[in-house]
Structure formats: C-alpha cells, structure tokens
XYZ file of N, CA and C in Angstrom:
591
model
N 5.602 -33.490 20.144
C 5.774 -32.102 19.085
C 5.513 -30.864 19.686
N 6.743 -29.699 20.413
C 6.359 -28.909 20.776
C 4.864 -27.662 20.736
N 4.592 -26.535 21.758
C 4.367 -24.956 21.688
C 4.606 -24.815 20.572
N 6.143 -24.619 19.678
C 6.113 -23.504 19.026
C 6.318 -24.687 17.774
N 6.955 -25.532 17.888
C 5.808 -26.129 16.730
C 4.629 -26.111 16.673
N 3.766 -26.903 16.876
C 2.218 -26.503 17.069
C 1.487 -25.320 16.008
N 2.195 -24.081 17.035
C 1.753 -22.799 16.608
C 2.642 -22.644 15.122
N 3.023 -22.774 15.274
C 4.170 -23.291 13.742
C 3.410 -23.687 12.210
N 3.115 -24.703 13.102
C 1.998 -25.516 11.861
C 0.860 -24.982 11.385
N 0.278 -24.360 12.331
C -1.036 -24.479 12.230
C -0.904 -22.305 11.347
N 0.155 -22.513 12.074
C 0.077 -21.111 10.545
C -0.133 -20.945 9.652
N 1.421 -22.057 9.166
C 1.355 -22.180 7.989
C 0.211 -22.612 7.816
N -0.723 -23.451 8.003
C -1.751 -24.533 7.781
C -2.934 -23.154 7.257
N -2.840 -21.902 8.224
C -3.975 -21.415 8.296
C -3.092 -20.215 6.071
N -1.866 -19.715 6.170
C -2.125 -19.300 5.581
C -2.051 -20.746 4.210
N -1.422 -21.502 4.092
C -1.933 -22.237 2.587
C -3.198 -22.115 2.451
N -4.524 -22.391 3.306
C -5.950 -21.734 3.290
C -5.478 -20.250 2.583
N -5.151 -19.063 3.204
C -5.569 -18.207 2.575
C -5.102 -17.474 1.083
N -4.366 -18.144 0.108
C -3.322 -17.939 -1.681
C -4.596 -17.503 -1.428
N -4.076 -17.263 -3.468
C -5.591 -17.084 -3.616
C -5.789 -15.396 -4.407
N -6.060 -14.962 -5.847
C -6.044 -14.157 -4.866
C -7.405 -12.674 -4.994
N -7.439 -11.601 -4.773
C -7.448 -10.256 -3.735
C -7.944 -9.582 -4.340
N -8.766 -8.664 -3.922
C -8.720 -6.851 -5.134
C -8.655 -7.073 -3.257
N -8.371 -5.441 -3.780
C -8.162 -5.149 -1.373
C -7.784 -3.415 -1.514
N -8.805 -3.470 -0.287
C -9.135 -2.464 1.089
C -8.302 -1.798 1.177
N -7.756 -0.694 -0.168
C -6.477 0.243 1.318
C -6.793 1.492 1.769
N -6.372 1.746 2.900
C -6.588 3.194 3.436
C -4.841 4.174 3.028
N -4.701 4.881 2.543
C -3.544 4.804 2.605
C -3.074 6.255 3.309
N -2.634 6.326 4.447
C -3.068 8.079 5.458
C -1.016 8.187 5.193
N -1.205 9.798 5.901
C 0.739 10.048 5.520
C 1.017 11.713 6.985
N 2.401 11.032 7.338
C 1.977 11.822 7.818
C 3.839 12.382 7.777
N 3.429 13.945 7.794
C 4.613 15.164 7.780
C 4.308 16.087 8.078
N 5.650 16.885 8.788
C 6.555 17.947 9.915
C 6.162 19.110 9.643
N 5.237 19.990 9.698
C 5.216 21.219 9.415
C 5.343 22.277 10.541
N 6.112 23.331 9.477
C 6.627 23.975 10.760
C 5.627 24.871 11.257
N 3.964 25.690 11.027
C 2.810 26.218 11.927
C 1.705 24.747 12.567
N 1.449 24.190 11.790
C 0.580 23.487 12.483
C 1.452 22.164 13.554
N 2.460 21.752 13.046
C 3.587 20.527 13.782
C 3.318 19.612 13.107
N 2.686 19.443 13.138
C 2.477 18.272 11.614
C 1.075 18.306 11.185
N 0.791 17.232 9.986
C -0.515 17.788 8.800
C -0.176 16.713 8.741
N -1.672 15.920 8.773
C -2.233 14.253 8.379
C -3.390 14.017 7.314
N -2.940 13.250 6.403
C -3.630 13.044 5.740
C -4.112 12.072 4.853
N -4.141 12.114 4.091
C -4.826 10.163 2.981
C -4.928 10.667 1.772
N -5.252 9.641 1.125
C -5.512 9.268 0.019
C -6.701 8.673 -0.420
N -7.861 8.858 -1.291
C -9.376 7.936 -0.711
C -9.816 6.902 -2.182
N -8.600 7.244 -3.231
C -9.557 6.640 -4.464
C -7.859 5.501 -4.217
N -8.120 4.959 -4.176
C -6.543 3.900 -4.363
C -7.196 2.918 -4.719
N -7.134 1.300 -5.728
C -7.044 0.991 -5.983
C -5.954 -0.233 -5.750
N -6.010 -1.455 -4.829
C -5.017 -2.459 -5.346
C -5.872 -3.926 -5.107
N -5.039 -4.581 -5.526
C -5.176 -6.029 -5.850
C -3.822 -6.839 -5.378
N -3.972 -8.163 -4.941
C -2.916 -9.684 -4.378
C -2.873 -10.722 -4.690
N -1.991 -11.567 -5.899
C -1.446 -13.180 -5.001
C -0.813 -13.081 -4.023
N -1.403 -13.979 -3.141
C -0.729 -14.177 -1.854
C -0.457 -15.673 -2.318
N 0.385 -16.209 -1.062
C 1.025 -17.610 -1.672
C 0.930 -17.885 -0.266
N 0.547 -18.698 0.377
C 0.912 -19.513 1.684
C 2.134 -20.044 1.824
N 1.796 -20.359 0.453
C 3.307 -21.537 0.788
C 4.094 -21.316 0.819
N 4.255 -20.506 -0.242
C 5.527 -18.960 -0.093
C 5.756 -18.454 -0.348
N 5.443 -17.798 0.945
C 5.573 -15.420 0.303
C 5.885 -14.885 -0.524
N 7.782 -15.393 -0.953
C 7.367 -15.142 -1.178
C 7.782 -14.690 -3.173
N 6.647 -15.606 -3.181
C 5.794 -16.011 -4.262
C 4.584 -14.901 -4.533
N 4.038 -14.733 -3.296
C 3.812 -13.593 -3.805
C 3.755 -12.514 -3.667
N 2.754 -11.250 -4.297
C 2.396 -9.860 -4.832
C 1.756 -9.286 -4.995
N 1.407 -7.445 -4.645
C 0.935 -6.807 -4.558
C 0.742 -5.479 -5.493
N 0.130 -4.823 -5.940
C -0.465 -3.751 -7.415
C -0.689 -2.850 -6.447
N -0.959 -1.932 -6.183
C -1.651 -0.761 -4.814
C -1.351 0.931 -7.129
N -3.137 0.850 -7.430
C -2.867 2.338 -8.162
C -3.714 3.750 -7.076
N -3.008 4.184 -7.030
C -3.398 6.139 -6.409
C -3.953 7.092 -7.416
N -4.815 7.540 -6.962
C -5.174 8.536 -7.716
C -4.672 9.488 -6.771
N -4.091 10.378 -7.273
C -2.816 11.226 -6.646
C -3.861 12.711 -6.429
N -5.451 13.426 -6.928
C -6.120 14.252 -6.870
C -6.945 13.999 -5.682
N -6.737 13.226 -5.549
C -8.298 12.620 -4.108
C -7.932 12.014 -2.134
N -6.108 13.588 -3.106
C -5.151 13.830 -1.164
C -6.827 15.103 -0.566
N -6.383 14.557 0.249
C -7.054 15.384 1.030
C -6.598 15.001 3.491
N -6.329 16.794 2.930
C -5.502 17.339 4.427
C -7.026 17.685 5.797
N -7.627 17.751 5.384
C -9.313 18.520 6.117
C -9.260 19.917 6.106
N -7.645 20.620 4.563
C -7.962 21.925 4.313
C -7.880 21.885 3.434
N -9.180 22.803 2.344
C -8.842 22.844 1.220
C -8.341 23.619 -0.054
N -7.991 24.723 1.375
C -6.563 25.643 0.329
C -5.660 24.835 0.044
N -5.410 23.616 1.317
C -3.835 23.298 1.449
C -4.044 21.971 -0.199
N -4.723 21.666 0.406
C -4.977 20.547 -1.005
C -5.075 20.542 -2.022
N -5.688 21.665 -2.951
C -5.072 22.416 -3.554
C -3.704 22.046 -4.331
N -2.662 23.464 -3.035
C -1.484 23.790 -3.719
C -0.905 21.807 -3.257
N -1.311 21.499 -2.341
C -0.245 20.355 -2.745
C -0.026 19.248 -4.359
N -1.463 19.498 -4.632
C -1.788 18.956 -5.995
C -1.127 19.812 -6.953
N -0.964 20.922 -6.318
C -0.715 21.555 -7.727
C 1.832 21.638 -7.620
N 1.802 22.144 -6.637
C 2.769 22.676 -6.152
C 3.795 21.356 -5.846
N 3.059 19.838 -4.886
C 4.238 19.100 -5.109
C 3.943 17.521 -5.868
N 2.559 17.170 -6.223
C 2.268 16.745 -6.821
C 1.590 16.218 -8.299
N 1.753 17.571 -8.528
C 1.356 17.535 -9.580
C 0.485 17.147 -11.309
N -0.497 16.847 -10.182
C -1.433 15.843 -10.253
C -2.237 16.075 -11.335
N -2.155 17.690 -12.403
C -2.386 17.277 -13.984
C -2.026 16.742 -14.510
N 0.144 16.478 -14.786
C 0.389 15.957 -15.088
C 0.718 14.278 -14.692
N 0.873 14.240 -13.356
C 1.086 12.750 -13.459
C -1.105 12.712 -11.856
N -0.783 11.907 -12.783
C -2.099 11.877 -11.464
C -2.703 10.572 -11.197
N -1.852 10.195 -11.142
C -1.813 7.990 -11.183
C 0.034 7.819 -10.066
N -0.134 7.036 -9.165
C 1.399 6.912 -8.454
C 1.169 5.697 -8.907
N 1.924 4.758 -8.558
C 1.189 2.729 -8.679
C 2.854 2.263 -7.779
N 2.325 1.399 -6.578
C 3.103 1.004 -6.354
C 2.913 -0.801 -6.778
N 3.704 -1.336 -7.145
C 4.317 -2.625 -7.143
C 5.611 -3.258 -6.574
N 5.028 -5.165 -5.714
C 5.318 -5.270 -4.777
C 6.586 -5.727 -5.607
N 8.659 -6.201 -5.806
C 9.420 -7.069 -6.290
C 9.409 -8.341 -5.667
N 9.194 -8.362 -4.139
C 9.573 -9.081 -3.647
C 8.535 -9.676 -2.268
N 8.883 -10.342 -1.580
C 7.194 -10.238 -0.117
C 8.612 -11.800 0.688
N 8.927 -11.210 1.377
C 9.278 -11.802 2.703
C 8.869 -11.934 3.525
N 8.995 -13.331 4.272
C 7.980 -13.757 6.564
C 8.576 -13.417 6.991
N 8.952 -12.622 7.494
C 9.352 -11.853 9.159
C 9.566 -12.952 10.143
N 7.983 -13.328 11.069
C 7.754 -13.524 11.468
C 6.031 -14.390 11.247
N 5.828 -14.854 12.081
C 4.278 -15.478 12.219
C 3.173 -15.075 11.558
N 3.129 -13.968 11.384
C 2.181 -13.113 10.740
C 2.633 -11.415 10.651
N 4.256 -11.545 10.466
C 4.939 -10.509 10.094
C 5.690 -10.391 8.300
N 5.689 -9.714 7.513
C 6.071 -9.631 7.180
C 6.814 -8.169 5.205
N 7.335 -8.148 5.161
C 8.263 -7.098 4.609
C 8.495 -6.923 2.832
N 6.965 -6.580 2.457
C 6.921 -6.239 0.813
C 8.752 -5.201 0.245
N 8.977 -5.604 -0.346
C 9.734 -4.414 -1.604
C 8.885 -4.551 -2.384
N 8.494 -3.001 -3.060
C 8.556 -2.589 -4.454
C 8.899 -1.447 -4.922
N 8.098 -0.684 -5.976
C 8.706 0.160 -6.340
C 7.641 1.279 -6.966
N 7.456 2.209 -6.468
C 6.421 3.408 -6.114
C 6.777 4.340 -7.237
N 6.060 4.830 -8.134
C 6.391 5.680 -9.101
C 5.202 6.557 -8.783
N 6.208 8.151 -8.884
C 5.460 8.790 -8.394
C 5.275 9.781 -8.950
N 5.118 11.324 -9.486
C 5.044 12.040 -10.178
C 6.576 11.681 -11.970
N 5.760 10.057 -12.621
C 7.142 10.310 -13.047
C 8.711 9.103 -12.607
N 8.536 9.130 -11.357
C 10.039 9.370 -10.405
C 9.832 7.187 -10.832
N 10.504 6.759 -10.885
C 10.603 5.170 -9.703
C 11.457 5.051 -8.316
N 10.899 4.981 -7.514
C 12.739 4.573 -6.565
C 11.540 3.320 -5.735
N 12.663 2.799 -5.041
C 12.098 1.115 -4.791
C 11.024 1.394 -2.940
N 10.680 1.392 -2.214
C 10.710 1.265 -0.917
C 9.894 0.107 -0.734
N 10.098 -0.187 0.669
C 10.316 -1.309 1.389
C 8.990 -1.221 2.747
N 8.879 -1.810 3.113
C 7.440 -1.870 4.125
C 6.668 -2.790 4.301
N 6.487 -2.779 6.237
C 7.183 -4.211 6.946
C 5.185 -4.111 7.051
N 4.293 -4.958 7.234
C 2.968 -5.887 7.159
C 2.291 -6.382 8.290
N 2.004 -5.898 8.532
C 2.054 -7.343 10.312
C 0.273 -7.393 9.705
N 0.152 -8.711 10.073
C -1.427 -9.713 9.720
C -2.167 -9.541 10.837
N -3.151 -9.007 10.806
C -3.567 -8.977 11.943
C -5.139 -9.438 11.531
N -5.935 -9.745 12.138
C -6.544 -10.210 12.484
C -8.691 -10.628 11.113
N -8.895 -12.075 10.474
C -9.116 -11.807 9.096
C -7.928 -11.790 8.364
N -8.872 -10.628 7.225
C -7.857 -10.362 6.588
C -7.120 -9.233 6.194
N -7.103 -8.845 7.434
C -6.474 -7.203 8.116
C -4.342 -7.385 7.692
N -4.273 -6.163 6.965
C -2.561 -5.919 7.230
C -3.015 -4.043 7.935
N -1.703 -4.132 8.163
C -1.317 -2.910 8.748
C 0.445 -2.803 8.608
N 0.578 -2.031 7.693
C 2.324 -1.263 8.423
C 3.220 0.440 7.763
N 3.997 0.906 8.048
C 3.804 1.839 7.940
C 6.129 2.069 7.422
N 5.455 2.982 6.503
C 7.039 3.855 6.348
C 7.710 4.549 6.171
N 9.144 4.861 6.038
C 9.328 6.339 5.797
C 9.697 6.724 4.687
N 9.005 7.579 4.046
C 10.357 8.172 2.766
C 10.952 9.808 3.020
N 11.335 9.893 1.442
C 11.768 11.550 1.731
C 11.700 11.190 0.663
N 11.114 12.416 0.184
C 9.809 12.895 -0.185
C 11.012 13.828 -1.766
N 11.922 13.588 -1.688
C 12.882 14.037 -2.963
C 13.312 13.618 -3.158
N 13.083 11.860 -2.782
C 13.381 11.020 -3.472
C 13.094 11.271 -5.641
N 11.522 11.817 -5.114
C 10.739 11.668 -6.128
C 10.136 12.828 -7.133
N 11.622 13.913 -6.566
C 11.130 15.501 -7.100
C 10.601 16.415 -6.622
N 9.988 15.190 -5.425
C 8.691 16.579 -4.364
C 9.751 17.649 -3.678
N 10.012 18.501 -3.936
C 10.992 19.434 -4.054
C 10.720 19.946 -3.615
N 8.989 20.581 -3.433
C 8.459 22.510 -3.012
C 8.723 22.799 -1.798
N 9.564 23.851 -1.343
C 10.015 24.614 0.422
C 9.379 25.821 0.054
N 9.527 26.036 1.238
C 9.731 27.291 1.658
C 10.350 27.979 2.753
N 11.414 28.687 2.779
C 11.765 28.406 4.603
C 10.578 28.999 5.418
N 10.559 29.694 7.123
C 9.769 29.255 7.524
C 10.442 29.596 9.155
N 10.355 31.252 9.070
C 11.430 32.116 9.959
C 11.532 30.943 12.022
N 12.691 31.279 10.998
C 12.469 30.314 12.827
C 12.279 29.282 13.355
N 11.838 28.479 12.373
C 11.096 27.293 12.556
C 11.832 26.761 11.083
N 12.679 26.698 10.321
C 13.095 26.818 9.309
C 12.992 25.922 8.562
N 12.536 24.935 7.502
C 11.615 24.496 6.872
C 10.291 24.968 7.220
N 9.394 25.058 5.474
C 8.466 25.189 6.061
C 7.761 23.736 6.036
N 7.708 22.777 5.264
C 7.356 21.495 5.040
C 8.263 20.165 5.410
N 8.299 19.031 5.987
C 9.734 18.636 5.878
C 9.538 17.481 5.249
N 11.113 17.315 4.332
C 11.420 16.317 3.334
C 10.423 14.440 4.096
N 11.071 14.026 5.322
C 10.208 12.848 5.180
C 9.531 12.781 5.882
N 8.617 11.718 4.699
C 7.143 11.670 5.333
C 7.047 10.215 5.437
N 6.495 10.111 6.377
C 5.139 8.672 7.293
C 4.646 8.234 6.895
N 4.149 6.908 5.609
C 3.318 6.468 5.152
C 2.410 5.021 6.032
N 1.853 5.645 6.385
C 0.980 4.218 6.757
C 0.088 3.763 6.045
N -0.364 2.666 5.421
C -1.038 1.018 4.762
C -2.219 0.459 5.549
N -3.176 0.691 5.922
C -4.886 0.000 6.353
C -4.734 -1.349 5.253
N -4.996 -2.215 5.121
C -5.486 -3.389 4.191
C -5.791 -3.888 4.373
N -7.260 -4.633 3.967
C -8.438 -5.308 4.275
C -8.641 -6.020 2.945
N -8.526 -7.055 2.648
C -8.323 -8.042 1.387
C -9.389 -8.918 1.098
N -10.095 -8.900 -0.467
C -11.500 -9.892 -0.457
C -10.869 -10.869 -1.498
N -11.370 -12.417 -0.480
C -11.108 -13.251 -1.715
C -12.272 -12.055 -2.950
N -10.942 -13.064 -4.328
C -11.685 -12.751 -5.910
C -12.922 -13.880 -6.103
N -13.580 -13.892 -6.223
C -14.952 -15.338 -6.715
C -13.895 -15.659 -7.693
N -13.595 -17.073 -7.825
C -13.010 -18.018 -9.166
C -14.889 -17.726 -10.670
N -13.824 -17.861 -11.155
C -13.967 -17.955 -12.538
C -15.285 -18.918 -13.193
N -16.632 -18.834 -13.567
C -17.239 -19.843 -13.802
C -16.744 -20.275 -15.345
N -16.294 -21.452 -14.984
C -16.464 -22.088 -16.443
C -17.146 -21.611 -17.582
N -17.029 -22.183 -19.249
C -16.313 -20.328 -20.124
C -17.953 -21.708 -20.885
N -18.034 -23.230 -20.617
C -18.796 -23.930 -21.002
C -20.126 -24.341 -20.242
N -21.183 -25.276 -20.097
C -22.026 -26.629 -19.180
C -21.650 -27.080 -19.029
N -21.950 -27.501 -17.611
C -20.520 -28.993 -16.980
C -22.274 -29.546 -17.021
N -21.295 -30.945 -16.861
C -22.197 -31.717 -17.037
C -21.271 -33.007 -16.619
N -21.581 -33.179 -14.518
C -21.104 -34.291 -14.226
C -19.676 -33.882 -14.074
N -19.558 -32.848 -13.910
C -18.120 -32.784 -12.910
C -16.433 -32.057 -15.023
N -17.331 -32.639 -15.473
C -16.465 -32.288 -16.851
C -17.335 -30.918 -16.802
N -16.395 -30.116 -17.638
C -16.582 -29.014 -18.706
C -16.601 -29.689 -19.870
N -17.945 -28.670 -20.974
C -17.949 -28.885 -22.227
C -17.030 -28.437 -23.012
N -17.480 -27.994 -24.879
C -16.880 -27.509 -25.495
C -18.641 -26.040 -25.715
N -18.770 -25.159 -25.845
C -20.256 -25.507 -26.806
C -19.978 -25.144 -28.241
N -21.374 -25.475 -28.936
C -21.928 -26.293 -29.879
C -21.100 -25.252 -30.686
C-alpha cells in the first residue's frame, strides 16, 4: 500500500468514527467595508446549531443553524442598534436560519456545504467551504451580497462612494460536540430492553 493510500484509509477510518449527531458551538463573524472606518468587523453572539455527520457518505451529512439577529455586536452600541433596525429588521425577523442541502467532500479534510440562508424572510442559496482542524473544529468563510436578502440600506459618503459595502464576508468557526445516546425507555436485563409493565 502506498503512503497516499495509507493516508486516505486512515482519513476514512477517522471520518467513520466521527459519524453521529452533534451539537454545534458556533462563532459567526462578519466583515464589511465601511467608508469612514475602513472595515467593520462584528459577530452574532447567539447561534444554535446541530449536525448529522456521516463519515462513510458525507453527502448524507446535514447542518442546521439558528441565529438571533438582535445578538449582533460590532463594539459600538449605536451602530448595533442601527444594524438591528435598518439592516436586519430584528423586530419583524428575530431569527435567521441556515439549512444545508448538500455536503461534498473536496479533499481529506475539506468539505463544501451548500444550503439555504433565510434572512429578513428571504431565502437564498449559500455555499461555504469548511476545513476540518484538530479534534472536531471546523473553519470556513464565504462572501455574500447583502442585497440578495433585501438588506439594502445605504447612504452616499462624499468622496468615498457608498457608506457601507454590499459584499459581506462571513466567517464561521464551529466546535462539534457529540450528542449522548438516548437511554432505553425500559429496564435493561442482560443486554435486552424489556417493556415496562
């Protein structure tokens, strides 16, 4: 067996062992160009997620995320309030969601996740490339055009053009924790589940 084949086999064995259901601890950040500050960086502090990982057939894996839109933080309270009101309409749309539609393994530890992002009541496709790091840590990023989700607020900035850019770079860092297996509903005797009386 060649070194490449040996690495591929060990990688497959690792992914097989990782198969299961997971809770996701997710850090969701973003970067956008802004006329005065150059670039604004922020994050969403309340993100919940789950995943089903299938190491034998990654295409059967799935990911779901739910984001509290009013948890946006940029280090400036007035700006956060403006983002909630004029950009995200958090009063009318308190949640944003992402649901995967297809997972493709690109390389030994690289995956492409295609899915649907719903924001402000608008659903559009998004594709994210993820890299599996040590343990069960994934990192990836993608760039979206906020106008696709009707996040269209802007203002002219003299000598700079538009005040806020339309392209938003989204960064995702995920730590996956395996869900514990559910205990049998009835008492177990000698390895067999018995029905309750």
